[in-house]
Coordinates of C-alpha atoms in Angstrom, one line a residue:
M1 CA -10.1 -11.1 -34.6
R2 CA -7.2 -12.9 -36.3
R3 CA -8.2 -11.3 -39.6
F4 CA -8.3 -7.8 -38.0
G5 CA -4.8 -8.4 -36.6
R6 CA -3.5 -9.3 -40.1
T7 CA -5.1 -6.1 -41.5
L8 CA -3.3 -4.0 -38.9
V9 CA 0.0 -5.6 -39.6
T10 CA -0.5 -5.1 -43.4
A11 CA -1.4 -1.5 -42.8
A12 CA 1.7 -0.9 -40.7
L13 CA 3.8 -2.6 -43.4
A14 CA 2.3 -0.2 -46.0
V15 CA 3.4 2.8 -44.0
T16 CA 6.9 1.3 -43.4
V17 CA 7.4 0.4 -47.1
V18 CA 6.0 3.6 -48.4
G19 CA 8.2 5.5 -46.0
G20 CA 11.4 3.6 -46.7
T21 CA 11.3 2.1 -50.2
A22 CA 14.4 2.7 -52.3
G23 CA 16.0 4.6 -49.4
W24 CA 13.8 7.7 -49.8
A25 CA 13.4 9.8 -46.7
S26 CA 10.0 10.1 -45.1
G27 CA 8.5 13.4 -46.4
E28 CA 7.2 16.2 -44.2
S29 CA 3.4 16.8 -44.1
Q30 CA 2.1 19.3 -46.7
S31 CA -0.7 21.8 -46.5
A32 CA -2.9 21.5 -49.6
V33 CA -3.3 24.7 -51.6
T34 CA -7.0 24.9 -52.6
G35 CA -9.5 27.6 -53.5
P36 CA -9.3 30.4 -56.0
P37 CA -6.0 32.2 -56.7
P38 CA -4.5 35.3 -55.1
G39 CA -6.2 38.5 -56.2
T40 CA -9.7 37.0 -56.2
A41 CA -11.0 39.6 -53.8
A42 CA -10.0 42.5 -56.1
W43 CA -11.4 40.6 -59.1
R44 CA -14.8 40.2 -57.4
A45 CA -14.9 43.9 -56.7
D46 CA -14.2 44.8 -60.3
T47 CA -16.5 44.9 -63.3
A48 CA -16.2 44.9 -67.1
H49 CA -18.4 47.3 -68.9
G50 CA -20.6 47.4 -65.8
R51 CA -20.9 43.6 -65.7
A52 CA -19.9 41.6 -62.6
L53 CA -16.9 39.3 -63.2
P54 CA -17.5 35.6 -62.9
D55 CA -16.6 34.3 -59.4
P56 CA -13.5 32.1 -59.7
A57 CA -14.9 29.9 -56.9
A58 CA -18.5 29.6 -58.0
A59 CA -18.8 30.1 -61.7
T60 CA -18.5 27.0 -63.9
P61 CA -15.8 27.0 -66.6
H62 CA -18.6 27.1 -69.2
E63 CA -20.0 30.3 -67.5
V64 CA -16.5 31.7 -67.6
A65 CA -16.2 31.0 -71.3
R66 CA -19.6 32.6 -72.1
F67 CA -18.5 35.7 -70.1
F68 CA -15.3 36.2 -72.1
A69 CA -17.1 35.5 -75.4
G70 CA -19.2 38.6 -74.6
L71 CA -16.3 40.9 -74.2
D72 CA -14.4 42.9 -76.8
D73 CA -10.6 42.7 -77.1
A74 CA -10.0 45.9 -75.1
A75 CA -12.0 44.6 -72.2
R76 CA -10.2 41.2 -72.2
S77 CA -6.8 42.9 -72.3
A78 CA -7.7 45.2 -69.5
L79 CA -8.6 42.2 -67.3
V80 CA -5.4 40.4 -68.1
R81 CA -3.3 43.5 -67.2
T82 CA -5.3 44.2 -64.0
H83 CA -5.8 40.6 -62.7
P84 CA -3.2 38.4 -64.3
L85 CA -3.1 35.8 -61.5
V86 CA -6.9 35.3 -61.7
V87 CA -7.2 35.2 -65.5
G88 CA -4.2 33.0 -65.8
N89 CA -5.8 30.4 -63.5
L90 CA -9.4 30.9 -64.6
D91 CA -10.6 27.6 -66.2
G92 CA -12.8 28.5 -69.2
A93 CA -11.0 31.7 -70.1
P94 CA -9.5 31.8 -73.6
V95 CA -6.3 29.9 -73.9
A96 CA -4.3 32.7 -75.4
L97 CA -5.4 35.1 -72.7
R98 CA -4.2 32.7 -70.1
Y99 CA -0.8 32.4 -71.7
E100 CA -0.5 36.2 -71.7
A101 CA -1.8 36.5 -68.1
N102 CA 0.6 34.0 -66.8
R103 CA 3.6 35.6 -68.4
L104 CA 2.7 38.8 -66.5
A105 CA 1.9 36.9 -63.3
V106 CA 5.2 35.0 -63.3
A107 CA 7.2 38.2 -64.1
A108 CA 5.4 40.0 -61.3
T109 CA 6.6 37.5 -58.7
G110 CA 10.2 38.9 -59.2
E111 CA 11.5 35.5 -58.1
A112 CA 14.4 34.0 -60.0
R113 CA 13.2 30.4 -59.5
Y114 CA 10.2 31.2 -61.7
A115 CA 11.9 33.4 -64.3
S116 CA 12.2 30.7 -67.0
L117 CA 8.5 30.2 -67.0
A118 CA 8.0 33.8 -68.3
A119 CA 10.0 33.2 -71.5
P120 CA 8.1 34.2 -74.6
D121 CA 8.0 30.6 -76.0
R122 CA 6.4 29.1 -72.9
R123 CA 2.7 28.3 -72.9
I124 CA 1.8 28.5 -69.2
L125 CA -1.8 27.6 -68.8
A126 CA -1.9 28.0 -65.0
F127 CA 0.5 29.4 -62.4
D128 CA -0.2 29.8 -58.7
P129 CA 2.8 30.9 -56.5
R130 CA 1.1 29.9 -53.2
G131 CA 2.9 27.3 -51.1
R132 CA 5.4 25.4 -53.2
G133 CA 3.7 26.6 -56.3
Q134 CA 1.6 25.0 -59.0
V135 CA 2.0 25.2 -62.8
A136 CA 0.5 23.8 -66.0
E137 CA 2.2 24.1 -69.3
V138 CA 1.1 23.2 -72.9
F139 CA 3.3 21.5 -75.4
G140 CA 1.9 21.7 -78.9
D141 CA -1.0 23.8 -80.2
L142 CA -3.9 23.4 -77.7
E143 CA -6.2 25.7 -79.6
H144 CA -6.1 23.5 -82.7
A145 CA -5.3 20.1 -81.4
A146 CA -7.4 17.1 -82.5
H147 CA -6.3 15.2 -79.3
V148 CA -5.2 16.4 -75.9
S149 CA -3.3 14.5 -73.2
V150 CA -2.7 15.6 -69.6
I151 CA 0.2 14.4 -67.5
V152 CA -0.7 14.1 -63.8
P153 CA 2.6 13.6 -61.9
G154 CA 3.2 12.2 -58.4
S155 CA 5.3 13.2 -55.4
D156 CA 8.0 15.9 -55.3
N157 CA 6.6 18.0 -58.1
D158 CA 5.8 21.7 -57.8
A159 CA 6.5 25.1 -59.5
T160 CA 9.8 25.6 -57.6
S161 CA 11.2 22.3 -59.1
Y162 CA 9.3 22.4 -62.4
D163 CA 12.3 23.5 -64.5
A164 CA 14.9 21.7 -62.4
L165 CA 17.3 19.4 -64.2
R166 CA 16.1 15.8 -64.2
A167 CA 16.9 12.5 -65.9
P168 CA 15.6 12.6 -69.5
H169 CA 12.0 11.8 -70.1
T170 CA 11.1 12.0 -66.4
G171 CA 9.1 14.6 -64.5
P172 CA 6.0 16.3 -65.9
V173 CA 8.0 18.3 -68.6
G174 CA 10.1 15.4 -69.7
M175 CA 7.1 13.1 -69.9
A176 CA 5.0 15.7 -71.9
R177 CA 7.8 16.3 -74.4
A178 CA 8.5 12.6 -74.8
L179 CA 4.8 11.9 -75.4
L180 CA 4.4 14.8 -77.9
T181 CA 7.5 13.6 -79.8
A182 CA 6.2 10.0 -79.8
T183 CA 2.9 11.1 -81.4
G184 CA 4.7 12.8 -84.2
G185 CA 4.6 16.3 -82.8
S186 CA 7.6 18.6 -82.4
A187 CA 9.3 18.5 -79.0
T188 CA 10.6 22.1 -79.8
D189 CA 7.0 23.4 -80.1
A190 CA 7.5 25.1 -83.5
A191 CA 4.0 26.3 -83.6
V192 CA 3.5 29.8 -82.2
A193 CA 1.0 30.2 -79.5
G194 CA -2.4 30.8 -81.0
G195 CA -1.2 29.7 -84.4
S196 CA -2.5 27.1 -86.8
A197 CA -1.2 24.0 -88.4
T198 CA -0.1 26.2 -91.3
D199 CA 1.7 28.5 -88.9
A200 CA 3.6 25.5 -87.4
A201 CA 4.8 24.4 -90.9
V202 CA 6.0 28.0 -91.6
A203 CA 7.9 28.0 -88.3
G204 CA 9.7 24.8 -89.1
G205 CA 7.2 22.3 -87.7
S206 CA 4.6 20.3 -89.6
A207 CA 0.8 20.1 -89.8
A208 CA 1.1 17.0 -87.6
D209 CA 2.3 19.2 -84.7
A210 CA -1.3 20.5 -84.3
A211 CA -2.7 16.9 -84.1
V212 CA -1.8 16.4 -80.4
A213 CA -1.3 18.7 -77.5
V214 CA 0.2 17.6 -74.2
I215 CA -0.3 19.4 -70.9
A216 CA 2.1 18.9 -68.0
W217 CA -0.3 19.6 -65.1
T218 CA 1.3 20.1 -61.7
G219 CA -2.0 21.6 -60.5
Y220 CA -2.2 20.2 -57.0
T221 CA -0.1 20.0 -53.8
T222 CA 2.0 16.8 -54.2
P223 CA 3.6 14.8 -51.3
V224 CA 7.2 15.5 -50.5
G225 CA 9.3 12.4 -50.4
V226 CA 7.5 9.1 -49.9
G227 CA 6.2 9.3 -46.4
L228 CA 2.7 9.4 -44.8
D229 CA 1.4 12.0 -47.2
A230 CA 2.1 9.6 -50.0
A231 CA 0.4 6.7 -48.2
D232 CA -2.9 8.5 -47.4
G233 CA -5.3 10.2 -49.7
R234 CA -5.6 13.6 -48.2
L235 CA -3.6 15.5 -50.8
A236 CA -5.2 13.5 -53.6
A237 CA -8.7 14.3 -52.3
A238 CA -7.7 18.0 -52.4
G239 CA -6.2 17.7 -55.9
A240 CA -9.0 15.7 -57.5
P241 CA -11.5 18.6 -57.7
R242 CA -8.8 20.8 -59.2
L243 CA -8.1 18.2 -61.9
A244 CA -11.8 17.8 -62.6
R245 CA -12.3 21.6 -62.9
F246 CA -9.2 21.8 -65.1
T247 CA -10.6 19.3 -67.5
A248 CA -14.0 21.0 -67.5
G249 CA -12.1 24.2 -68.5
L250 CA -10.6 22.4 -71.5
D251 CA -14.1 21.3 -72.5
A252 CA -15.4 24.9 -72.1
V253 CA -12.9 26.3 -74.6
G254 CA -13.7 23.5 -77.1
A255 CA -10.7 21.2 -76.5
P256 CA -11.2 17.5 -77.1
D257 CA -11.9 15.1 -74.2
P258 CA -8.4 14.5 -72.7
A259 CA -6.5 11.4 -72.1
L260 CA -5.1 11.5 -68.5
F261 CA -1.6 9.9 -68.0
C262 CA -1.3 9.5 -64.2
H263 CA 2.0 8.6 -62.6
S264 CA 2.5 7.2 -59.1
Y265 CA 0.6 9.3 -56.6
G266 CA -0.9 11.2 -59.5
S267 CA -2.9 8.0 -60.2
V268 CA -4.6 8.4 -56.8
V269 CA -5.7 11.9 -57.8
C270 CA -7.0 10.6 -61.2
G271 CA -8.8 7.7 -59.4
L272 CA -10.7 10.2 -57.2
A273 CA -11.4 12.6 -60.0
A274 CA -12.4 9.9 -62.6
R275 CA -16.1 10.2 -62.1
H276 CA -16.0 14.0 -62.4
T277 CA -14.1 14.3 -65.6
D278 CA -15.0 13.8 -69.3
A279 CA -11.6 12.0 -70.0
S280 CA -11.5 9.7 -72.9
D281 CA -8.8 7.5 -71.3
I282 CA -7.2 7.3 -67.9
V283 CA -3.8 5.7 -67.8
A284 CA -2.3 4.7 -64.4
F285 CA 1.4 3.8 -64.4
G286 CA 3.7 3.1 -61.5
S287 CA 0.5 3.3 -59.4
P288 CA 0.1 2.5 -55.7
G289 CA -3.6 2.2 -56.3
M290 CA -6.5 4.4 -57.4
R291 CA -8.7 4.3 -54.2
A292 CA -11.1 1.8 -56.0
D293 CA -11.3 -1.9 -56.0
T294 CA -12.0 -2.2 -59.7
A295 CA -12.0 -0.1 -62.8
D296 CA -15.8 -0.2 -62.8
A297 CA -15.7 1.3 -59.3
L298 CA -14.1 4.5 -60.7
H299 CA -17.5 5.2 -62.3
T300 CA -16.1 6.7 -65.4
G301 CA -16.9 6.4 -69.1
A302 CA -13.2 6.6 -69.9
R303 CA -11.2 3.6 -71.0
V304 CA -9.0 2.7 -68.0
W305 CA -5.4 1.5 -68.6
A306 CA -2.6 0.4 -66.3
A307 CA 1.1 -0.3 -66.6
R308 CA 3.9 -1.4 -64.2
G309 CA 7.5 -2.2 -65.2
P310 CA 9.2 -5.2 -63.7
S311 CA 11.7 -3.2 -61.7
D312 CA 9.3 -0.5 -60.5
W313 CA 9.7 -0.3 -56.7
I314 CA 6.0 0.5 -56.4
A315 CA 5.3 -3.2 -56.6
D316 CA 6.7 -3.5 -53.1
V317 CA 4.0 -1.2 -51.7
P318 CA 1.2 -3.3 -50.3
N319 CA -2.1 -2.8 -52.1
V320 CA -4.2 -2.3 -48.9
S321 CA -6.5 0.4 -47.6
F322 CA -7.0 0.7 -43.9
A323 CA -7.9 3.7 -41.7
G324 CA -7.1 6.0 -44.6
V325 CA -3.7 4.4 -45.2
G326 CA -3.0 2.8 -48.6
H327 CA -4.7 3.2 -51.9
G328 CA -6.3 -0.1 -52.5
A329 CA -6.2 -2.6 -55.3
D330 CA -3.3 -2.9 -57.8
P331 CA -4.6 -1.4 -61.1
T332 CA -2.4 -3.9 -63.1
S333 CA -4.1 -6.9 -61.4
A334 CA -6.5 -9.0 -63.5
A335 CA -9.2 -8.5 -60.8
F336 CA -9.0 -4.7 -61.2
G337 CA -10.1 -5.0 -64.8
A338 CA -8.0 -2.2 -66.5
R339 CA -6.6 -2.6 -69.9
R340 CA -2.9 -3.6 -69.7
V341 CA -0.2 -1.4 -71.2
P342 CA 2.9 -3.4 -72.1
A343 CA 5.8 -2.4 -69.9
A344 CA 8.2 -5.3 -69.7
D345 CA 11.1 -3.1 -71.0
V346 CA 10.5 -0.2 -68.6
R347 CA 13.3 0.4 -66.0
G348 CA 12.6 1.8 -62.6
H349 CA 9.7 3.9 -61.4
A350 CA 10.1 6.7 -63.9
G351 CA 11.1 5.1 -67.1
Y352 CA 7.7 4.8 -68.8
F353 CA 8.3 7.6 -71.3
T354 CA 11.8 6.4 -72.3
P355 CA 12.0 6.4 -76.2
G356 CA 11.9 3.0 -77.7
T357 CA 9.9 1.4 -74.8
R358 CA 6.7 -0.4 -75.6
S359 CA 4.9 1.7 -72.9
L360 CA 5.7 4.9 -74.7
A361 CA 4.5 3.5 -78.0
A362 CA 1.3 2.4 -76.4
F363 CA 0.9 5.8 -74.7
A364 CA 1.3 7.5 -78.0
A365 CA -1.3 5.3 -79.6
I366 CA -3.7 6.2 -76.8
A367 CA -2.9 9.9 -77.0
K368 CA -3.7 9.9 -80.8
G369 CA -7.0 8.1 -80.3
E370 CA -5.8 5.1 -82.3
V371 CA -6.9 2.5 -79.7
R372 CA -10.5 1.6 -79.2

């Protein structure tokens, strides 16, 4: 009974700390956006050359890829024009078609807050305007990359804030650009969409630009603030299947197995998705826990890494799991069994991609497949 009482106190403390750490206001409860994108009903009713279109909810990404492989260019273009929101979010569809479809989908919203996403030089791999909005963007040349990394962010990230001004090297965009630059790629994305390493050099980049592509994936409904949504696993449980399907879509179009870089609450999503992805590496940093007691309990063939800086406030969040509250063991603990990423020079909760830090250097080595 005494032990049960201590557990209750610890769980209550977890809610208190998560709700109040660093002066952040407790966030309002969010409704997770799940299921296929808007326009799915019209897509299901349509055909291409008399063939039924793959169901966005039921078809696997590999089935989607095989379907598009059997279409000519005219049929593909017609589907992009008629169903941009579906094609743009359809895992397994050709990458270049998704870029084109999402430019059309973003423009069609007519909303100023999304206008920058429709710029010709953006490579938007997913865009869903429902709720606060979700978006995934490619930095580098995904179609020719030898290595792919995916940034999975934590709280307060969505399509409405995606292009908002932030401290350098933070947020999904800042992290993706910093990682690409650290791997030797071009932060200005010199390569044209659908181009080759040669195209990149002609455009002012280099052949090295094609070696690594980084995707900023804000593809799930994140918590707002650091309140109860951030302390429980409901939104992570809704986001994990979306991340797993997204990585399956990368596999379906021939991309290399990705390295997942999972920040804060994003590491909870990665922990729940781990067994369902073909990731080569899963890196948890600034993590409140991964909903597993050990790295082995993630049931993944990926190498599991963890980092936490000395001044990261996440260390003040108790690593408990009780009645759905808390995310369990500290991934940086020896008992968890993850490989440690050096982070002694990281400042705060969002400084892991700051140029010159040991964490960013280690992340770049992981992204380039240089660590075994």
